[in-house]
Amino acid sequence: MLTLPVHTLELQGTNYEIGYRLGTLISENKEQQLAYTRTLEGFGENEYREAIHLFDEWCPGITEEIAGFAEALHVPAKQIAYYALSYLLPRCSQIALLPSMTALNKPLLARNYEFNHQMEDFVLARTSVTGKYTHMGTSTMSFGRDDGFNEHGLAVTMSACGFPVGAVPFMRAPKLKGLHFWAAIRAVLEHCTNVEEALLYLKDMPIACNVNIMLLDQSGNAALFETMDGNQATKHIDRASPEQFLWATNHPVLPELMSYEPQAAIHSLRRAEWIVSQLEGSTGVTPEQLKDMLLSSYPNGLCCHYFEDFFGTTKSMLFSPADGIIELCWGGRAANGWHTYDIRQPIPETSTTIEISLERADLAMFGYQSLHR
């Protein structure tokens, strides 16, 4: 068992002011300072200027936020690793249910996020940037968002789609210059009010990583947006659709993209099959049932404790956009507790600890099988 710190943050003001505050917080931790300001080989002045141009077009305000962060740390803005860094993409599960399937007749979005505990912020932030929509979600390197929902009841989660893309040697090289999912998700949360607007925003956005983005709004519209090597596909459902839930694990779900990567990791296929077996034909699904699904152990569940294999459940989340709440459990352990946060209320800033279990995976689960079995 390992004990880790987790935090909640209330961030308000201009992007620069928020960035300066984040930098002040990081300045108290030398190890984090080094992680946030390290350089990446091959990322020079030209790439830095291209990154600024991309952020200014699609994620306006982030450049100012990074400038404030850098000012607080007394380093040049181009030294901030967020511009260049591409992590190993997490292996996650996500499920969107429309009102007809839930006991409370309200849309629900459930997600697990699997990764390595040393590459997780363990921070939930409620962010109100001047002139942008207030949103609440978990952070990546402070500036990005892995997930979240906003004051208009739009919720967004993600899972990797196929083999990870990134800037380091053991990943697939990106096929285009573009944003990573954490930047795209924050941009959607700050600028879109519903699924339709989010899909329009994502359609023209250059996204360099391979990702499944799940969207759900308080009106009961849901969509799965998949992108792989610059190719896109979308499935949009509403109250009148034959299907009333969507799911995604870590492979292409939509037929238009399967030909680009016709194989999937065994663990991804198993989790997908298990989700369908639990939910297909169901009605009256309760929040408690979804929480049990998230914390039940793989393969008869979605939770894993293989952190050293980059496959540990760092966080489990349940979004109710109509109620304006997130329920969050850190570390894949019910003993860490489910905590409820309301988008309409400032988050009390806290620092506490959780425990995670360190187990080793059966490496066979990382083998590949055809999607056309």
PDB file of C-alpha atoms in Angstrom, residues 72-255:
ATOM      1  CA  ALA A  72       6.132  32.999 -10.520  1.00  0.00           C
ATOM      2  CA  LEU A  73       8.908  30.437 -11.052  1.00  0.00           C
ATOM      3  CA  HIS A  74      11.328  33.027 -12.532  1.00  0.00           C
ATOM      4  CA  VAL A  75      11.934  30.988 -15.690  1.00  0.00           C
ATOM      5  CA  PRO A  76      11.321  31.734 -19.404  1.00  0.00           C
ATOM      6  CA  ALA A  77       7.853  30.688 -20.583  1.00  0.00           C
ATOM      7  CA  LYS A  78       9.339  28.525 -23.344  1.00  0.00           C
ATOM      8  CA  GLN A  79      10.938  26.380 -20.637  1.00  0.00           C
ATOM      9  CA  ILE A  80       7.529  25.231 -19.340  1.00  0.00           C
ATOM     10  CA  ALA A  81       7.198  21.564 -20.327  1.00  0.00           C
ATOM     11  CA  TYR A  82       3.453  21.786 -21.035  1.00  0.00           C
ATOM     12  CA  TYR A  83       4.242  23.201 -24.482  1.00  0.00           C
ATOM     13  CA  ALA A  84       6.292  20.201 -25.506  1.00  0.00           C
ATOM     14  CA  LEU A  85       5.415  17.262 -23.317  1.00  0.00           C
ATOM     15  CA  SER A  86       3.354  14.312 -24.487  1.00  0.00           C
ATOM     16  CA  TYR A  87       2.713  11.629 -21.872  1.00  0.00           C
ATOM     17  CA  LEU A  88       2.004   7.973 -22.468  1.00  0.00           C
ATOM     18  CA  LEU A  89      -1.722   8.090 -23.126  1.00  0.00           C
ATOM     19  CA  PRO A  90      -3.811   6.609 -20.331  1.00  0.00           C
ATOM     20  CA  ARG A  91      -5.897   3.466 -20.665  1.00  0.00           C
ATOM     21  CA  CYS A  92      -9.387   4.340 -19.494  1.00  0.00           C
ATOM     22  CA  SER A  93     -13.058   3.346 -19.605  1.00  0.00           C
ATOM     23  CA  GLN A  94     -16.030   5.664 -20.101  1.00  0.00           C
ATOM     24  CA  ILE A  95     -19.813   5.218 -20.261  1.00  0.00           C
ATOM     25  CA  ALA A  96     -22.532   7.760 -21.136  1.00  0.00           C
ATOM     26  CA  LEU A  97     -26.147   6.903 -20.255  1.00  0.00           C
ATOM     27  CA  LEU A  98     -29.163   8.860 -21.445  1.00  0.00           C
ATOM     28  CA  PRO A  99     -32.088   9.533 -19.038  1.00  0.00           C
ATOM     29  CA  SER A 100     -34.190   6.592 -20.276  1.00  0.00           C
ATOM     30  CA  MET A 101     -31.652   4.170 -18.774  1.00  0.00           C
ATOM     31  CA  THR A 102     -31.167   5.749 -15.356  1.00  0.00           C
ATOM     32  CA  ALA A 103     -33.222   5.385 -12.188  1.00  0.00           C
ATOM     33  CA  LEU A 104     -33.344   9.154 -11.683  1.00  0.00           C
ATOM     34  CA  ASN A 105     -34.250   9.819 -15.339  1.00  0.00           C
ATOM     35  CA  LYS A 106     -31.168  12.021 -15.692  1.00  0.00           C
ATOM     36  CA  PRO A 107     -28.139  11.613 -17.961  1.00  0.00           C
ATOM     37  CA  LEU A 108     -25.022  10.183 -16.294  1.00  0.00           C
ATOM     38  CA  LEU A 109     -21.387   9.894 -17.375  1.00  0.00           C
ATOM     39  CA  ALA A 110     -19.068   7.418 -15.620  1.00  0.00           C
ATOM     40  CA  ARG A 111     -15.343   7.099 -16.164  1.00  0.00           C
ATOM     41  CA  ASN A 112     -12.219   5.379 -14.864  1.00  0.00           C
ATOM     42  CA  TYR A 113      -8.751   6.713 -15.600  1.00  0.00           C
ATOM     43  CA  GLU A 114      -5.860   4.246 -15.617  1.00  0.00           C
ATOM     44  CA  PHE A 115      -2.274   5.444 -15.584  1.00  0.00           C
ATOM     45  CA  ASN A 116       0.899   5.599 -13.499  1.00  0.00           C
ATOM     46  CA  HIS A 117       0.564   7.277 -10.096  1.00  0.00           C
ATOM     47  CA  GLN A 118       3.750   9.323 -10.624  1.00  0.00           C
ATOM     48  CA  MET A 119       2.242  10.978 -13.716  1.00  0.00           C
ATOM     49  CA  GLU A 120      -1.058  12.022 -12.165  1.00  0.00           C
ATOM     50  CA  ASP A 121      -1.626  15.477 -10.657  1.00  0.00           C
ATOM     51  CA  PHE A 122      -4.169  14.127  -8.137  1.00  0.00           C
ATOM     52  CA  VAL A 123      -5.853  17.551  -8.289  1.00  0.00           C
ATOM     53  CA  LEU A 124      -9.512  18.438  -8.781  1.00  0.00           C
ATOM     54  CA  ALA A 125      -9.852  22.094  -9.760  1.00  0.00           C
ATOM     55  CA  ARG A 126     -12.839  24.380 -10.181  1.00  0.00           C
ATOM     56  CA  THR A 127     -11.690  27.029 -12.646  1.00  0.00           C
ATOM     57  CA  SER A 128     -13.371  30.356 -13.399  1.00  0.00           C
ATOM     58  CA  VAL A 129     -11.320  32.265 -15.957  1.00  0.00           C
ATOM     59  CA  THR A 130     -12.536  35.799 -16.624  1.00  0.00           C
ATOM     60  CA  GLY A 131     -14.694  35.731 -19.762  1.00  0.00           C
ATOM     61  CA  LYS A 132     -14.878  31.922 -20.009  1.00  0.00           C
ATOM     62  CA  TYR A 133     -17.256  29.266 -18.688  1.00  0.00           C
ATOM     63  CA  THR A 134     -16.603  27.987 -15.179  1.00  0.00           C
ATOM     64  CA  HIS A 135     -15.629  24.332 -15.240  1.00  0.00           C
ATOM     65  CA  MET A 136     -14.593  21.620 -12.790  1.00  0.00           C
ATOM     66  CA  GLY A 137     -12.330  18.674 -13.553  1.00  0.00           C
ATOM     67  CA  THR A 138      -9.036  16.933 -12.844  1.00  0.00           C
ATOM     68  CA  SER A 139      -5.838  18.490 -14.134  1.00  0.00           C
ATOM     69  CA  THR A 140      -2.841  17.420 -16.206  1.00  0.00           C
ATOM     70  CA  MET A 141       0.338  19.398 -15.458  1.00  0.00           C
ATOM     71  CA  SER A 142      -1.942  22.056 -13.944  1.00  0.00           C
ATOM     72  CA  PHE A 143      -2.976  23.666 -17.258  1.00  0.00           C
ATOM     73  CA  GLY A 144      -4.697  20.742 -19.007  1.00  0.00           C
ATOM     74  CA  ARG A 145      -7.842  18.812 -18.094  1.00  0.00           C
ATOM     75  CA  ASP A 146      -8.315  15.052 -18.294  1.00  0.00           C
ATOM     76  CA  ASP A 147     -12.075  15.477 -17.883  1.00  0.00           C
ATOM     77  CA  GLY A 148     -14.678  17.805 -16.425  1.00  0.00           C
ATOM     78  CA  PHE A 149     -17.961  19.578 -16.860  1.00  0.00           C
ATOM     79  CA  ASN A 150     -18.979  23.202 -16.964  1.00  0.00           C
ATOM     80  CA  GLU A 151     -21.626  25.597 -15.661  1.00  0.00           C
ATOM     81  CA  HIS A 152     -23.875  24.848 -18.670  1.00  0.00           C
ATOM     82  CA  GLY A 153     -23.998  21.121 -17.905  1.00  0.00           C
ATOM     83  CA  LEU A 154     -21.605  19.881 -20.605  1.00  0.00           C
ATOM     84  CA  ALA A 155     -19.468  16.945 -19.415  1.00  0.00           C
ATOM     85  CA  VAL A 156     -16.356  15.642 -21.218  1.00  0.00           C
ATOM     86  CA  THR A 157     -14.183  12.571 -20.598  1.00  0.00           C
ATOM     87  CA  MET A 158     -11.578  10.696 -22.644  1.00  0.00           C
ATOM     88  CA  SER A 159      -9.836   7.393 -23.213  1.00  0.00           C
ATOM     89  CA  ALA A 160      -6.898   6.561 -25.450  1.00  0.00           C
ATOM     90  CA  CYS A 161      -7.844   5.203 -28.875  1.00  0.00           C
ATOM     91  CA  GLY A 162      -5.342   2.587 -29.973  1.00  0.00           C
ATOM     92  CA  PHE A 163      -1.553   2.736 -29.681  1.00  0.00           C
ATOM     93  CA  PRO A 164      -0.337   5.895 -27.914  1.00  0.00           C
ATOM     94  CA  VAL A 165       1.029   8.823 -29.905  1.00  0.00           C
ATOM     95  CA  GLY A 166       3.666  11.138 -28.515  1.00  0.00           C
ATOM     96  CA  ALA A 167       6.979  12.931 -28.762  1.00  0.00           C
ATOM     97  CA  VAL A 168       9.118  10.327 -26.998  1.00  0.00           C
ATOM     98  CA  PRO A 169      10.834   7.413 -28.784  1.00  0.00           C
ATOM     99  CA  PHE A 170       8.680   4.509 -27.514  1.00  0.00           C
ATOM    100  CA  MET A 171       5.441   6.022 -28.860  1.00  0.00           C
ATOM    101  CA  ARG A 172       4.014   6.267 -32.339  1.00  0.00           C
ATOM    102  CA  ALA A 173       5.080   9.519 -34.014  1.00  0.00           C
ATOM    103  CA  PRO A 174       2.194  11.959 -34.550  1.00  0.00           C
ATOM    104  CA  LYS A 175       0.893  12.235 -38.121  1.00  0.00           C
ATOM    105  CA  LEU A 176       0.058  15.942 -37.773  1.00  0.00           C
ATOM    106  CA  LYS A 177       0.932  18.990 -35.733  1.00  0.00           C
ATOM    107  CA  GLY A 178      -1.762  19.582 -33.195  1.00  0.00           C
ATOM    108  CA  LEU A 179      -3.094  19.568 -29.670  1.00  0.00           C
ATOM    109  CA  HIS A 180      -3.190  16.782 -27.123  1.00  0.00           C
ATOM    110  CA  PHE A 181      -6.378  15.684 -25.443  1.00  0.00           C
ATOM    111  CA  TRP A 182      -5.816  17.636 -22.213  1.00  0.00           C
ATOM    112  CA  ALA A 183      -5.671  20.922 -24.136  1.00  0.00           C
ATOM    113  CA  ALA A 184      -8.663  20.023 -26.325  1.00  0.00           C
ATOM    114  CA  ILE A 185     -10.834  19.046 -23.341  1.00  0.00           C
ATOM    115  CA  ARG A 186     -10.139  22.265 -21.460  1.00  0.00           C
ATOM    116  CA  ALA A 187     -10.884  24.331 -24.587  1.00  0.00           C
ATOM    117  CA  VAL A 188     -14.238  22.581 -25.050  1.00  0.00           C
ATOM    118  CA  LEU A 189     -15.192  23.069 -21.403  1.00  0.00           C
ATOM    119  CA  GLU A 190     -14.378  26.780 -21.504  1.00  0.00           C
ATOM    120  CA  HIS A 191     -16.088  27.577 -24.817  1.00  0.00           C
ATOM    121  CA  CYS A 192     -19.014  25.173 -25.425  1.00  0.00           C
ATOM    122  CA  THR A 193     -22.429  24.830 -23.787  1.00  0.00           C
ATOM    123  CA  ASN A 194     -23.709  21.517 -25.194  1.00  0.00           C
ATOM    124  CA  VAL A 195     -22.828  18.444 -27.255  1.00  0.00           C
ATOM    125  CA  GLU A 196     -23.672  20.072 -30.588  1.00  0.00           C
ATOM    126  CA  GLU A 197     -21.373  23.039 -29.949  1.00  0.00           C
ATOM    127  CA  ALA A 198     -18.614  20.752 -28.711  1.00  0.00           C
ATOM    128  CA  LEU A 199     -18.725  18.601 -31.851  1.00  0.00           C
ATOM    129  CA  LEU A 200     -18.489  21.689 -34.056  1.00  0.00           C
ATOM    130  CA  TYR A 201     -15.529  22.950 -32.015  1.00  0.00           C
ATOM    131  CA  LEU A 202     -13.725  19.597 -32.184  1.00  0.00           C
ATOM    132  CA  LYS A 203     -14.413  19.055 -35.889  1.00  0.00           C
ATOM    133  CA  ASP A 204     -11.875  21.630 -37.062  1.00  0.00           C
ATOM    134  CA  MET A 205      -9.474  21.375 -34.116  1.00  0.00           C
ATOM    135  CA  PRO A 206      -6.094  19.798 -34.972  1.00  0.00           C
ATOM    136  CA  ILE A 207      -5.748  16.963 -32.443  1.00  0.00           C
ATOM    137  CA  ALA A 208      -2.442  15.114 -32.731  1.00  0.00           C
ATOM    138  CA  CYS A 209      -3.132  12.197 -30.383  1.00  0.00           C
ATOM    139  CA  ASN A 210      -5.408   9.211 -30.887  1.00  0.00           C
ATOM    140  CA  VAL A 211      -8.306   9.644 -28.485  1.00  0.00           C
ATOM    141  CA  ASN A 212     -11.924   8.778 -27.723  1.00  0.00           C
ATOM    142  CA  ILE A 213     -13.719  11.859 -26.366  1.00  0.00           C
ATOM    143  CA  MET A 214     -17.099  11.307 -24.716  1.00  0.00           C
ATOM    144  CA  LEU A 215     -19.576  14.188 -24.510  1.00  0.00           C
ATOM    145  CA  LEU A 216     -22.800  14.431 -22.497  1.00  0.00           C
ATOM    146  CA  ASP A 217     -25.022  17.420 -21.774  1.00  0.00           C
ATOM    147  CA  GLN A 218     -27.797  18.086 -19.292  1.00  0.00           C
ATOM    148  CA  SER A 219     -30.474  17.876 -22.014  1.00  0.00           C
ATOM    149  CA  GLY A 220     -29.760  14.195 -22.625  1.00  0.00           C
ATOM    150  CA  ASN A 221     -27.560  14.361 -25.732  1.00  0.00           C
ATOM    151  CA  ALA A 222     -24.408  12.252 -25.936  1.00  0.00           C
ATOM    152  CA  ALA A 223     -21.685  11.747 -28.498  1.00  0.00           C
ATOM    153  CA  LEU A 224     -18.516   9.749 -28.969  1.00  0.00           C
ATOM    154  CA  PHE A 225     -15.884  11.662 -30.946  1.00  0.00           C
ATOM    155  CA  GLU A 226     -12.972   9.512 -32.119  1.00  0.00           C
ATOM    156  CA  THR A 227      -9.815  10.716 -33.814  1.00  0.00           C
ATOM    157  CA  MET A 228      -6.920   8.605 -35.077  1.00  0.00           C
ATOM    158  CA  ASP A 229      -3.933   9.943 -37.009  1.00  0.00           C
ATOM    159  CA  GLY A 230      -6.004  12.972 -38.007  1.00  0.00           C
ATOM    160  CA  ASN A 231      -9.015  10.931 -39.143  1.00  0.00           C
ATOM    161  CA  GLN A 232     -12.301  11.575 -37.329  1.00  0.00           C
ATOM    162  CA  ALA A 233     -15.563   9.749 -36.681  1.00  0.00           C
ATOM    163  CA  THR A 234     -18.558  10.651 -34.532  1.00  0.00           C
ATOM    164  CA  LYS A 235     -21.585   8.883 -33.094  1.00  0.00           C
ATOM    165  CA  HIS A 236     -24.310  11.151 -31.692  1.00  0.00           C
ATOM    166  CA  ILE A 237     -27.337   9.857 -29.762  1.00  0.00           C
ATOM    167  CA  ASP A 238     -30.351  11.519 -28.148  1.00  0.00           C
ATOM    168  CA  ARG A 239     -33.661  10.527 -26.555  1.00  0.00           C
ATOM    169  CA  ALA A 240     -35.040   9.371 -29.926  1.00  0.00           C
ATOM    170  CA  SER A 241     -32.076   7.126 -30.813  1.00  0.00           C
ATOM    171  CA  PRO A 242     -32.386   3.322 -30.788  1.00  0.00           C
ATOM    172  CA  GLU A 243     -29.308   3.171 -28.555  1.00  0.00           C
ATOM    173  CA  GLN A 244     -29.439   4.950 -25.236  1.00  0.00           C
ATOM    174  CA  PHE A 245     -25.860   4.572 -24.049  1.00  0.00           C
ATOM    175  CA  LEU A 246     -22.343   4.908 -25.430  1.00  0.00           C
ATOM    176  CA  TRP A 247     -19.087   3.373 -24.234  1.00  0.00           C
ATOM    177  CA  ALA A 248     -15.425   3.525 -25.093  1.00  0.00           C
ATOM    178  CA  THR A 249     -12.307   1.813 -23.797  1.00  0.00           C
ATOM    179  CA  ASN A 250      -8.960   1.937 -25.650  1.00  0.00           C
ATOM    180  CA  HIS A 251      -9.597   1.006 -29.230  1.00  0.00           C
ATOM    181  CA  PRO A 252     -11.599   2.400 -32.171  1.00  0.00           C
ATOM    182  CA  VAL A 253     -15.316   1.781 -31.624  1.00  0.00           C
ATOM    183  CA  LEU A 254     -16.690   3.412 -34.754  1.00  0.00           C
ATOM    184  CA  PRO A 255     -16.436   1.426 -38.029  1.00  0.00           C
TER     185      PRO A 255
END
